[in-house]
Short mmCIF file of C-alpha atoms in Angstrom, two decimals:
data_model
loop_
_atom_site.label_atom_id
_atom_site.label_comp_id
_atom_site.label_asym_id
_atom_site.label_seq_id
_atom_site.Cartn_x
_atom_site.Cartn_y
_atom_site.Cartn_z
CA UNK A 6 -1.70 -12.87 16.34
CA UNK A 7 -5.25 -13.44 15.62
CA UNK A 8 -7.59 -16.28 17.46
CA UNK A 9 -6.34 -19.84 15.85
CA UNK A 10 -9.78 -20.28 14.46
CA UNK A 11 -9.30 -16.85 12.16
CA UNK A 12 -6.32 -18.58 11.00
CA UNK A 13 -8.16 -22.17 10.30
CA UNK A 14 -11.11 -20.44 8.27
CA UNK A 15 -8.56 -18.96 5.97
CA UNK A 16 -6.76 -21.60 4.93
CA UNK A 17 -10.17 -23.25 4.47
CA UNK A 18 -11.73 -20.57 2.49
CA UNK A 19 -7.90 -20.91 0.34
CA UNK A 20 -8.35 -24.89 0.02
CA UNK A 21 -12.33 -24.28 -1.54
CA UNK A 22 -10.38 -22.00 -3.96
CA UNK A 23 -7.70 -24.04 -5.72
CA UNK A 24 -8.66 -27.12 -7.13
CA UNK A 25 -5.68 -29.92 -6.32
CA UNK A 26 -1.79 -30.37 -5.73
CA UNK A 27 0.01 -28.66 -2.86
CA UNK A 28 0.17 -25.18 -1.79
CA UNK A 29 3.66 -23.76 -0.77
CA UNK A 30 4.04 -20.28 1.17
CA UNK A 31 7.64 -19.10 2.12
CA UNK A 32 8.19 -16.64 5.27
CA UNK A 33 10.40 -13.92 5.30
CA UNK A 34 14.16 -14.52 6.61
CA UNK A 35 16.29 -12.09 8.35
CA UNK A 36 18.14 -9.37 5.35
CA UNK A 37 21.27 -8.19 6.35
CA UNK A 38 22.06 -4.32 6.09
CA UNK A 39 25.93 -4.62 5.71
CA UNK A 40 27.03 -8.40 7.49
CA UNK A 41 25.42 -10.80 8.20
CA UNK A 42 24.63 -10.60 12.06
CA UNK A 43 23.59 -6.93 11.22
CA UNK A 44 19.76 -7.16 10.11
CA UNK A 45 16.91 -4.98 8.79
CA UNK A 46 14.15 -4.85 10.93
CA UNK A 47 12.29 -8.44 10.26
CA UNK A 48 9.28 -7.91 8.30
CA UNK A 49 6.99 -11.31 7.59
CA UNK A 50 5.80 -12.28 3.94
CA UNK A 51 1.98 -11.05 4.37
CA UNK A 52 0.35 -13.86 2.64
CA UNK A 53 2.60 -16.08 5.10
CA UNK A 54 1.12 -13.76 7.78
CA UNK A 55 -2.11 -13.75 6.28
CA UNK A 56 -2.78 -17.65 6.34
CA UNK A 57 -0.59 -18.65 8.98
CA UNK A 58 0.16 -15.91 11.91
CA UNK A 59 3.46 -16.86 12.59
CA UNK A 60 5.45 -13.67 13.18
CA UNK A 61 9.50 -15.19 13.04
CA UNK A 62 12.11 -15.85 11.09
CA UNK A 63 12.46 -19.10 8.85
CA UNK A 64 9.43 -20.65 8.53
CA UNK A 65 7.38 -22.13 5.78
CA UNK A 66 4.11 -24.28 5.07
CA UNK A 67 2.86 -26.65 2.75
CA UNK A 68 -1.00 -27.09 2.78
CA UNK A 69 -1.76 -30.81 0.85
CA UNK A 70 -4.96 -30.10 -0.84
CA UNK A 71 -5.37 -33.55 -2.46
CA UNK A 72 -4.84 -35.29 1.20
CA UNK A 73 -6.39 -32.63 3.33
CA UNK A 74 -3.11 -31.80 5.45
CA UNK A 75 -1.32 -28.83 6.91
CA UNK A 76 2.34 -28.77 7.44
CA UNK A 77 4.63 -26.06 9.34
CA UNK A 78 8.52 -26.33 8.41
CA UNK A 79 10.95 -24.95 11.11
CA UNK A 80 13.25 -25.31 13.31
CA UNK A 81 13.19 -25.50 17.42
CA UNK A 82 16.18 -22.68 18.28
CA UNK A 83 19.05 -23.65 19.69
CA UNK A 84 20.83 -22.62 23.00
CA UNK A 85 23.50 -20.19 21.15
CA UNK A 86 20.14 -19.06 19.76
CA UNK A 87 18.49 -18.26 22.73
CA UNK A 88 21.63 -16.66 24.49
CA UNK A 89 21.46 -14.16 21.74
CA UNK A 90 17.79 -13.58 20.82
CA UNK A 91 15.76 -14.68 23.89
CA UNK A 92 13.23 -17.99 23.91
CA UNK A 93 10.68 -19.08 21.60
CA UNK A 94 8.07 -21.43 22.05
CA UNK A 95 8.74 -24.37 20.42
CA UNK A 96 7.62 -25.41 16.70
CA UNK A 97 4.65 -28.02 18.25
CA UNK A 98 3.59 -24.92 20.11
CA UNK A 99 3.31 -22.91 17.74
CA UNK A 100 1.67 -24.76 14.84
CA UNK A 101 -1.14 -25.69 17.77
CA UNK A 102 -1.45 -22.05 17.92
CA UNK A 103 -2.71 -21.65 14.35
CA UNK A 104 -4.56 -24.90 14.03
CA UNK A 105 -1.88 -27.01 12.39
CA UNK A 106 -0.73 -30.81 13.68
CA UNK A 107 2.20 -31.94 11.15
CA UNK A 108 5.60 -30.16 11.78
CA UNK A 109 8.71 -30.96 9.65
CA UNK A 110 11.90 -29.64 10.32
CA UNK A 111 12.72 -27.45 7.40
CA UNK A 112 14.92 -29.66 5.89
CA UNK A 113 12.53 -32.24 4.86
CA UNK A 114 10.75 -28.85 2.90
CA UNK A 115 12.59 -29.74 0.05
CA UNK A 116 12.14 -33.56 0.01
CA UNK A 117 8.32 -32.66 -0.03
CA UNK A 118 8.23 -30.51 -2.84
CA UNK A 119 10.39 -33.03 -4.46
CA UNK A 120 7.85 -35.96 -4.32
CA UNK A 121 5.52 -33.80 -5.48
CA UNK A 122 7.01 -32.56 -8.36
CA UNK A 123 8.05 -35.79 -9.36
CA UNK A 124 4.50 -37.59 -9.04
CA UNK A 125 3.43 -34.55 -11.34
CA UNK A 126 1.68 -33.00 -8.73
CA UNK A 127 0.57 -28.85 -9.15
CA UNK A 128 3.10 -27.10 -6.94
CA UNK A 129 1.70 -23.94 -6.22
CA UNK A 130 3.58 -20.63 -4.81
CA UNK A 131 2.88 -16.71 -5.73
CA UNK A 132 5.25 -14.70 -7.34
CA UNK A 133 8.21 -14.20 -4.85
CA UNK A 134 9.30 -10.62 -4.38
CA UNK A 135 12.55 -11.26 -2.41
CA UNK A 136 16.10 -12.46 -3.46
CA UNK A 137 16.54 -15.25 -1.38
CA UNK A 138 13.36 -17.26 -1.64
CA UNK A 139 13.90 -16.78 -5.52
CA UNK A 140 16.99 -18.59 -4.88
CA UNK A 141 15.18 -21.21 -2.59
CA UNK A 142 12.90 -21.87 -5.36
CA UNK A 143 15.53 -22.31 -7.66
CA UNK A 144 17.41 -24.97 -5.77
CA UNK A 145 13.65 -26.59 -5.22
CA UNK A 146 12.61 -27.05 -8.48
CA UNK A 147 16.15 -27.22 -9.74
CA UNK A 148 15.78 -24.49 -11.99
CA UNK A 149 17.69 -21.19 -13.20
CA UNK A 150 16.73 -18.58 -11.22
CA UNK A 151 16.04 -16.38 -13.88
CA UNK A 152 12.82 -19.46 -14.70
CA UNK A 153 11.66 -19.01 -10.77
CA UNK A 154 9.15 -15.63 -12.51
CA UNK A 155 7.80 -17.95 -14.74
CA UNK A 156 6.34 -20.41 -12.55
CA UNK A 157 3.96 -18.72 -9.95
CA UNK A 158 0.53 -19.92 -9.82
CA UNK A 159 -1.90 -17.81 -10.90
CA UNK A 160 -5.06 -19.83 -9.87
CA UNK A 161 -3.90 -19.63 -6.35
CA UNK A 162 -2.80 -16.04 -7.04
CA UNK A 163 -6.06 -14.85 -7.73
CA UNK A 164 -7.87 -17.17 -4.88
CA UNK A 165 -5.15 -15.21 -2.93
CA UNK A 166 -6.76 -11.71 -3.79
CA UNK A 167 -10.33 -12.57 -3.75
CA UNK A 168 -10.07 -14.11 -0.23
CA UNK A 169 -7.98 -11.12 1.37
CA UNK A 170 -9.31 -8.49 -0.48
CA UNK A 171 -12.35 -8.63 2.22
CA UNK A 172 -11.08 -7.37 5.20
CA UNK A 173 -12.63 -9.56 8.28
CA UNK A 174 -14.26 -7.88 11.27
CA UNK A 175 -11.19 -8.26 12.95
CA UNK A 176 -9.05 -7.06 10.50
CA UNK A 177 -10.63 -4.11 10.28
CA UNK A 178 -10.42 -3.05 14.26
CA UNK A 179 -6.82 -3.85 13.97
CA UNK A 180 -7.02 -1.15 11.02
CA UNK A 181 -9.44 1.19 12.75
CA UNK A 182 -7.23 1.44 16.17
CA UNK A 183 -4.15 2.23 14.47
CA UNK A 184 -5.12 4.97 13.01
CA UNK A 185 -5.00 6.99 16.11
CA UNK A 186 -1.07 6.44 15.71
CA UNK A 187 -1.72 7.43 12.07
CA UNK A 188 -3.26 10.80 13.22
CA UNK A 189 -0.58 11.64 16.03
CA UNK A 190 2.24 11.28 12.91
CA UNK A 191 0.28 13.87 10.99
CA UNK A 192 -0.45 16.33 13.46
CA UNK A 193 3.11 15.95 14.85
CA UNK A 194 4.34 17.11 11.31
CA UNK A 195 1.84 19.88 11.09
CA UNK A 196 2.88 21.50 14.58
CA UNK A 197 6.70 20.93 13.32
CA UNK A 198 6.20 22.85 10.30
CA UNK A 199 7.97 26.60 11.00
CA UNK A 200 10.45 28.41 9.19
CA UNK A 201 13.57 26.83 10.59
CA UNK A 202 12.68 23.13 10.83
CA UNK A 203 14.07 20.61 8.62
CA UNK A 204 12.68 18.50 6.41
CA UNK A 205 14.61 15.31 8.19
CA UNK A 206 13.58 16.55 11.50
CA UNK A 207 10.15 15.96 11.37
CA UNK A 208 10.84 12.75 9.25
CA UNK A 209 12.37 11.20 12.43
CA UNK A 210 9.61 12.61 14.61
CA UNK A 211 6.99 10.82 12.45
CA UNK A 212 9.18 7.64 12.84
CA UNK A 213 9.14 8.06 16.21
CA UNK A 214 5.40 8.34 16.55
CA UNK A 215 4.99 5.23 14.54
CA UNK A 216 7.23 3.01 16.50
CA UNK A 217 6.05 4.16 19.68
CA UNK A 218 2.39 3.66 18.66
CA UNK A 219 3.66 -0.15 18.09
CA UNK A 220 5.81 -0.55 14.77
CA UNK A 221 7.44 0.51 12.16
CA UNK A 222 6.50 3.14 9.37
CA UNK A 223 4.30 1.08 6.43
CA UNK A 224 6.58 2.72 3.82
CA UNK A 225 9.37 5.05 3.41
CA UNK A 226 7.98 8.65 4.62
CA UNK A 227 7.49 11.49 2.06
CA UNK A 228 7.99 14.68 3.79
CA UNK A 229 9.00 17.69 1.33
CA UNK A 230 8.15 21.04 -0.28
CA UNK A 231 8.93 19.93 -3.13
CA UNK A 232 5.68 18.14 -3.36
CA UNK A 233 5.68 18.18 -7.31
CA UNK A 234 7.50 15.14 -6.96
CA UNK A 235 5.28 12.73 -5.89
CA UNK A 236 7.25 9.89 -4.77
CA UNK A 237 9.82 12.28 -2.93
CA UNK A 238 12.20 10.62 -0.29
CA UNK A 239 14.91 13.70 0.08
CA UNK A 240 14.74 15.27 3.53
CA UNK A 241 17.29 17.79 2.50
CA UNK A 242 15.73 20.91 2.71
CA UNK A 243 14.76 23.62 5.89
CA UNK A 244 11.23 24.82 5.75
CA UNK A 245 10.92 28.59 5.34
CA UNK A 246 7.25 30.77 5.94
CA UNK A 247 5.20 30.57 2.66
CA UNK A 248 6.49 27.00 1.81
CA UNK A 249 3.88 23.93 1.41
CA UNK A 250 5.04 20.65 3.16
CA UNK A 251 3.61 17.61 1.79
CA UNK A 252 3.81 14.84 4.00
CA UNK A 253 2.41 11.22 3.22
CA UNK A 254 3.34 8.84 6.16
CA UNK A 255 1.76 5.53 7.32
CA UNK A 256 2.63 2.86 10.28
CA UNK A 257 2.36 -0.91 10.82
CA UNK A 258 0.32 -1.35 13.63
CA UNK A 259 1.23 -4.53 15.68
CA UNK A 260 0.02 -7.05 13.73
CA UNK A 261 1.26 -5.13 10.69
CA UNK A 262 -1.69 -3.85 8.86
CA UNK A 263 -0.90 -0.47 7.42
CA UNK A 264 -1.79 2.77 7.01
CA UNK A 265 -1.31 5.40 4.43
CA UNK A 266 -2.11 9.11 4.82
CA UNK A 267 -1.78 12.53 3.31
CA UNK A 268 -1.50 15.80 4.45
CA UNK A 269 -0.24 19.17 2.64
CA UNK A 270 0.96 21.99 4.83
CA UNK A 271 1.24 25.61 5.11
CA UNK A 272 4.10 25.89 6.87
CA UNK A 273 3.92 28.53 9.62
CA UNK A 274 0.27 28.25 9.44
CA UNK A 275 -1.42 30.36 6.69
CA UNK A 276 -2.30 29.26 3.14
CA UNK A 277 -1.88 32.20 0.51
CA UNK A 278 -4.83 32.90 -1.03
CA UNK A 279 -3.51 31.12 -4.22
CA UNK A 280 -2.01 27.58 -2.05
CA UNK A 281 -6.23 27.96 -0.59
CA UNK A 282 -7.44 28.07 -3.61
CA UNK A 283 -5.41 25.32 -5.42
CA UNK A 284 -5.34 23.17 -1.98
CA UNK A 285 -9.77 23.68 -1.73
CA UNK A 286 -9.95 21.69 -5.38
CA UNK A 287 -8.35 19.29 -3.64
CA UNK A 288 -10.39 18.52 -0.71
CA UNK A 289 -13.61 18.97 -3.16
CA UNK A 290 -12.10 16.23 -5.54
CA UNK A 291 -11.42 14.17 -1.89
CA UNK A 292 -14.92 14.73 -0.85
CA UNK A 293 -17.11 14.04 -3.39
CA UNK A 294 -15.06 10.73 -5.03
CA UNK A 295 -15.59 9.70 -1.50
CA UNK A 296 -19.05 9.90 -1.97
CA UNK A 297 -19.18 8.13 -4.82
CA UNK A 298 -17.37 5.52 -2.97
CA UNK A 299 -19.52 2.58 -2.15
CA UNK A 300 -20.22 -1.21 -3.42
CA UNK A 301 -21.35 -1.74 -7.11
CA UNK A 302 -19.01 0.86 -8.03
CA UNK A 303 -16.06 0.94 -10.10
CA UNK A 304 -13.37 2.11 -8.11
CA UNK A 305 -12.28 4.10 -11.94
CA UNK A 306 -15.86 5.94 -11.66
CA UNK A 307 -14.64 7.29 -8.65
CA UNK A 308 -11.22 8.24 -10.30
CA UNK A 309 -13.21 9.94 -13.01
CA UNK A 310 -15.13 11.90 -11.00
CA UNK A 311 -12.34 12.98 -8.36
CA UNK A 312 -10.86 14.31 -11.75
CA UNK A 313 -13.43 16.34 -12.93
CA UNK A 314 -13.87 17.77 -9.73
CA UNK A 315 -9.76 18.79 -10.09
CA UNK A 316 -10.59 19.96 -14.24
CA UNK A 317 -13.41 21.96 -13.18
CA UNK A 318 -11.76 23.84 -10.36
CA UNK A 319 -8.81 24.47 -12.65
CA UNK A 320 -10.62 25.59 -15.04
CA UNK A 321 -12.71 28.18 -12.56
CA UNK A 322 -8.67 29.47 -12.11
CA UNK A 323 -8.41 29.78 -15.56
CA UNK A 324 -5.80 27.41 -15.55
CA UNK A 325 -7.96 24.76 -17.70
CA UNK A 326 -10.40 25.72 -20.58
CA UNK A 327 -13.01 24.17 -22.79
CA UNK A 328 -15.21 21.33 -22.19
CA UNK A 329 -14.52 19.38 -18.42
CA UNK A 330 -16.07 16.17 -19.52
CA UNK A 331 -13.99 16.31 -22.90
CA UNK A 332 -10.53 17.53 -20.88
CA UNK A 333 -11.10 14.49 -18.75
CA UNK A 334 -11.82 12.26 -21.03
CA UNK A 335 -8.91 12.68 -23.35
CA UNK A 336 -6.43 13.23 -20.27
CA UNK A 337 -5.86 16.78 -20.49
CA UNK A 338 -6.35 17.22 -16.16
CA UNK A 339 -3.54 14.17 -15.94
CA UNK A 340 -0.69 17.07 -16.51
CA UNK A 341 -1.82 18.27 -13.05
CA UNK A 342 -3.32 14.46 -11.57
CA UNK A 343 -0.82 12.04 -12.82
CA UNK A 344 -1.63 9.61 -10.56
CA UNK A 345 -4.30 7.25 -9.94
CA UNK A 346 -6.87 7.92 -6.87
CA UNK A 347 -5.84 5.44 -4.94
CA UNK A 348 -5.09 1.65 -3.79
CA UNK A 349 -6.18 -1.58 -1.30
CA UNK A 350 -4.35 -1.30 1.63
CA UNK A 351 -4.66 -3.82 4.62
CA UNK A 352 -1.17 -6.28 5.50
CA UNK A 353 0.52 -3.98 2.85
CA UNK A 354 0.21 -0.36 2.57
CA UNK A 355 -0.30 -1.20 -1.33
CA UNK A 356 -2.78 -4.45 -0.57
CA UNK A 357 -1.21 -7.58 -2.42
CA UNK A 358 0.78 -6.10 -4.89
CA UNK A 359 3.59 -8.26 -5.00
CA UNK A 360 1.02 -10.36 -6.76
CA UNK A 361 1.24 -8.18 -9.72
CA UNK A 362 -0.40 -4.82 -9.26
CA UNK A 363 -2.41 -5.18 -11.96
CA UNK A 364 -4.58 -8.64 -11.08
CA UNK A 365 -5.21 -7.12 -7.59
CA UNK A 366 -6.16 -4.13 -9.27
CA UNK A 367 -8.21 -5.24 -12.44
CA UNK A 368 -8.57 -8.93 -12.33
CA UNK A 369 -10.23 -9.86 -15.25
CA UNK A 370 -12.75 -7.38 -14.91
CA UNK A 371 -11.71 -4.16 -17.03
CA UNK A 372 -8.36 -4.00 -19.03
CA UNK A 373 -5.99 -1.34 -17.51
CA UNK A 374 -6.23 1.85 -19.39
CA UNK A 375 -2.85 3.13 -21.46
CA UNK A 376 -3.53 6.48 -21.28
CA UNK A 377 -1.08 9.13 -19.35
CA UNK A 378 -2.43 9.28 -15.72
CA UNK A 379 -5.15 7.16 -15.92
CA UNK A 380 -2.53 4.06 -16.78
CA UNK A 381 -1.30 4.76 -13.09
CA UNK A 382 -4.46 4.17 -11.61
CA UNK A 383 -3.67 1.04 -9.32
CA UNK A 384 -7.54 0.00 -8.67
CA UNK A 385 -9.70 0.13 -10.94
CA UNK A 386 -12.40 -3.02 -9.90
CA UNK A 387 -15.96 -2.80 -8.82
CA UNK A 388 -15.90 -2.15 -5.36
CA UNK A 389 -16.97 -4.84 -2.59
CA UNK A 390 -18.28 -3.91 1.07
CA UNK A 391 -15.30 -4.73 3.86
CA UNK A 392 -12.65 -3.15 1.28
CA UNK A 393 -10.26 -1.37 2.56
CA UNK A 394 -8.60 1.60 -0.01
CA UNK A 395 -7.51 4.76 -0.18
CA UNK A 396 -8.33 8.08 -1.47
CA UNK A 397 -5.97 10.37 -2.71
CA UNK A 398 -6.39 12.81 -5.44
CA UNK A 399 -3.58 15.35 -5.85
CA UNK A 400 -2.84 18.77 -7.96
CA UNK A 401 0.63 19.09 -8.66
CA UNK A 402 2.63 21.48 -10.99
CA UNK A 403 5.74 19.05 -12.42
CA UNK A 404 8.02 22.16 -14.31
CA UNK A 405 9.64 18.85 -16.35
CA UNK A 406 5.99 17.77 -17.36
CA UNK A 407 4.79 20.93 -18.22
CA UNK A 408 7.64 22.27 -20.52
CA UNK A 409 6.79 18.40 -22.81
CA UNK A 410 3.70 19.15 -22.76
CA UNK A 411 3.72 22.51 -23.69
CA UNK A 412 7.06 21.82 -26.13
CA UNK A 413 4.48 19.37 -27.42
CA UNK A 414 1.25 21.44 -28.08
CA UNK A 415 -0.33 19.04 -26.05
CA UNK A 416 -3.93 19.27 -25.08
CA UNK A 417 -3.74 22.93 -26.00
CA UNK A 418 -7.60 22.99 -26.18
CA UNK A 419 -8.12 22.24 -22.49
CA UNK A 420 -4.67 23.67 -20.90
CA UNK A 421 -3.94 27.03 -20.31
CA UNK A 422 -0.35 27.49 -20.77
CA UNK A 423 0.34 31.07 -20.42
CA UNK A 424 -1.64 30.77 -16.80
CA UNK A 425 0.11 27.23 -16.27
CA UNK A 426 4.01 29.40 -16.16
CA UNK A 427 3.04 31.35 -13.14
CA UNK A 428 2.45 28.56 -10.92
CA UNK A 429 6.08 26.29 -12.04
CA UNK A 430 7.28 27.35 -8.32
CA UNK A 431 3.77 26.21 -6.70
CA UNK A 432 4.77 22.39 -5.61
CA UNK A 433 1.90 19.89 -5.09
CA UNK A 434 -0.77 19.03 -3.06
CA UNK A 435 -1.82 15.83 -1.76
CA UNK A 436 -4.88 15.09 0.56
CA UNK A 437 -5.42 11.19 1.38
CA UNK A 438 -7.57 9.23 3.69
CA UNK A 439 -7.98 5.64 4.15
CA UNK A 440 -12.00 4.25 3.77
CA UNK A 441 -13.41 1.53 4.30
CA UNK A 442 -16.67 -0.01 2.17
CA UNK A 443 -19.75 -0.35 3.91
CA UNK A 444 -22.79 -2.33 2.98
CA UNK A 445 -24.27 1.43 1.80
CA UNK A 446 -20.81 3.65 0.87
CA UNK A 447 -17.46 4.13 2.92
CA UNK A 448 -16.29 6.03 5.66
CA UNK A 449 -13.06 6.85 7.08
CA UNK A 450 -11.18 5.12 9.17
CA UNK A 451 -10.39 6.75 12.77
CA UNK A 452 -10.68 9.94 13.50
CA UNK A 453 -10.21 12.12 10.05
CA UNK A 454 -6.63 13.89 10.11
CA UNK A 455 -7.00 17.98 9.97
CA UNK A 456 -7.84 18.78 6.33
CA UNK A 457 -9.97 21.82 6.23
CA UNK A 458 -8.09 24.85 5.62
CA UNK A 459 -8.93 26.39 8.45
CA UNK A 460 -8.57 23.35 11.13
CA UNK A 461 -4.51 22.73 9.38
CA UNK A 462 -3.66 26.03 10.01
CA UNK A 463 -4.85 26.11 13.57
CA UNK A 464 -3.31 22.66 14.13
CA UNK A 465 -0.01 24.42 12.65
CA UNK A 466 0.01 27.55 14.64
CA UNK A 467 -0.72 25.57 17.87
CA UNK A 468 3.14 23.97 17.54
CA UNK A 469 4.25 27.61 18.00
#
């Protein structure tokens, strides 16, 4: 937990943003995997976390903006409780260690909400993402479930994203100090990666690293060959020499701020001259839409110009043709980039996006674009200094996407299809960093991960 006065200025800063009624934030409860005393790790609703630090099961808060009050719902444990789990300070405790002085029992949540509702007073809550506070909801507002979607806030929604999309000085040292646990994960994977090794073995070793370096992995880890796929969670297959291994792993430091790296692999520890040549586009695109990383920016420019990079190597491989600016512009390079450059991260390893990925992304800035590739870029705004995102570009050869495409006569102009057939059994390659905005540009966070060809394969062959 943060000091109680980070937690006061928030709420502040949230109160100066939404105009009158009562705010309501839920916390995360306890999800069983298969009965009900058998749990998923506990993981806290961020904007709960965000606003009010409290790091435990069944909680929730009600800030009164029309009366100026706080109020923290819970319960004090009981002795069967602490038997089982261990003590807890009690609820006065710990709403005096985030600056609040009204506690309810959570009971009296609903008879709250109630009054309020019934005065016609603006309830306000942001969408809910999990089952059971939908159902909460429900039973609140006495309302069909299925209504619950329809009745988030946005005005606090959006007062939600402009406050946390700055990252606070402390924020970001919590960021900056876990990513030495972010670079142990990804050079543990690259000394793993010999013929022999499975794909699941160095999955657990990456787990391992993350919980040791003080919690749990940020997402579900991506460690495959088959990198083509870009969201790929099989751990099925054994690495053999000549193979690429993409992995893309993050970790939840201790007070849960995430992070979210990329590294592709040769495994055994040298590139062919045609995974170098493929894999150097990629750090080029990586490099240079860094650089044109910084505030006043659209984070979309930066897109564009991490994909031009990509069109004009390709092209240099005669695996593109024609004009780069034209290719790009009519989404020719998105058969080999279908993905966007990257995201926020901070509490979640996709910032705020069960909001609605699009508001955090676009606000009401720039419309989100419809076109294949470019659709799936998740950030598109003018970039602020203290943001946190990440950068990602990618080269991948999708056998699926190219037979459409070519079945098509897509983009036949800009794509060389003949070429494209030889390199169906290539994979993908991913290369991603996390940067933060300064007053000037960016820079990476922690010490940067291996990514030059020739530092990965020395980082590879020293596992031997």
């Amino acid at each position: 937990m943060f000091s109680k006065d980070v937690y006061i200025n928030r709420r502040k800063k949230l109160q100066a943003k939404v105009k009158s009624g009562i705010i309501l934030m839920l916390g995360n409860n306890d999800s069983p995997m298969n009965y009900a005393d058998n749990v998923y790790h506990f993981r806290q609703d961020s904007t709960f976390l965000y606003f009010f630090g409290i790091d435990l099961q069944n909680h929730a808060a009600i800030i009164d903006l029309d009366n100026n009050k706080e109020y923290l719902f819970g319960d004090d444990i009981s002795l069967g409780h602490i038997i089982w789990m261990g003590p807890q300070p009690t609820m006065t405790e710990k709403a005096a260690q985030i600056g609040v002085e009204n506690v309810k029992p959570m009971a009296e949540l609903s008879k709250m909400v109630q009054e309020a509702t019934k005065k016609g007073r603006k309830v306000h809550f942001n969408p809910p993402y999990r089952g059971e506070n939908i159902m909460l909801l429900s039973d609140l507002f006495e309302v069909h479930h299925s209504k619950v979607k329809e009745m988030p806030s946005l005005e606090l929604t959006k007062a939600c994203i402009n406050i946390r999309s700055i990252k606070e000085p402390c924020e970001i040292a919590e960021l900056e100090s876990h990513m030495a646990t972010a670079y142990n994960m990804h050079t543990t994977a690259m000394k793993m990666a010999h013929a022999g090794v499975t794909e699941q073995e160095i999955t657990g070793a990456l787990e391992g690293v993350s919980m040791a370096g003080g919690g749990m992995v940020s997402f579900p880890i991506i460690c495959s060959k088959r990198g083509e796929t870009l969201h790929n969670h099989d751990h099925s297959n054994t690495l053999q020499n000549g193979d690429l291994l993409l992995v893309d792993a993050g970790s939840e430091s201790p007070l849960h701020y995430a992070t979210d790296n990329t590294r592709t692999i040769p495994v055994g520890g040298t590139f062919s001259q045609r995974q170098k040549e493929i894999y150097q586009i990629v750090v080029d695109a990586n490099n240079i839409s860094r650089e044109a990383t910084k505030p006043g920016v659209q984070y979309r420019e930066a897109h564009l110009v991490a994909s031009k990079v990509i069109a004009a190597g390709l092209k240099d491989l005669g695996l593109m043709k024609g004009d780069v600016d034209e290719a790009v512009a009519q989404g020719a390079h998105a058969m080999f980039f279908p993905h966007g450059l990257g995201h926020m991260i901070g509490l979640d390893v996709h910032d705020m996006e069960d909001y609605n990925d699009t508001l955090v992304g676009y606000m009401d800035e720039l419309p989100r674009s419809t076109q294949f590739g470019l659709s799936a870029l998740r950030l598109g705004r003018t970039l602020e200094e203290n943001w946190v995102v990440t950068n990602e570009p990618g080269i991948y050869f999708i056998p699926a996407l190219i037979d459409t495409w070519k079945a098509e006569g897509k983009h036949t102009d800009f794509i060389n299809y003949d070429k494209v057939e030889s390199y169906k059994d290539f994979g993908g390659i991913r290369l991603e960093d996390d940067i933060l905005v300064t007053k000037d540009g960016c820079r990476i966070l922690g010490e940067r991960i291996p990514i030059e060809v020739e530092d990965v394969e020395a980082t590879v062959k020293s596992g031997k």
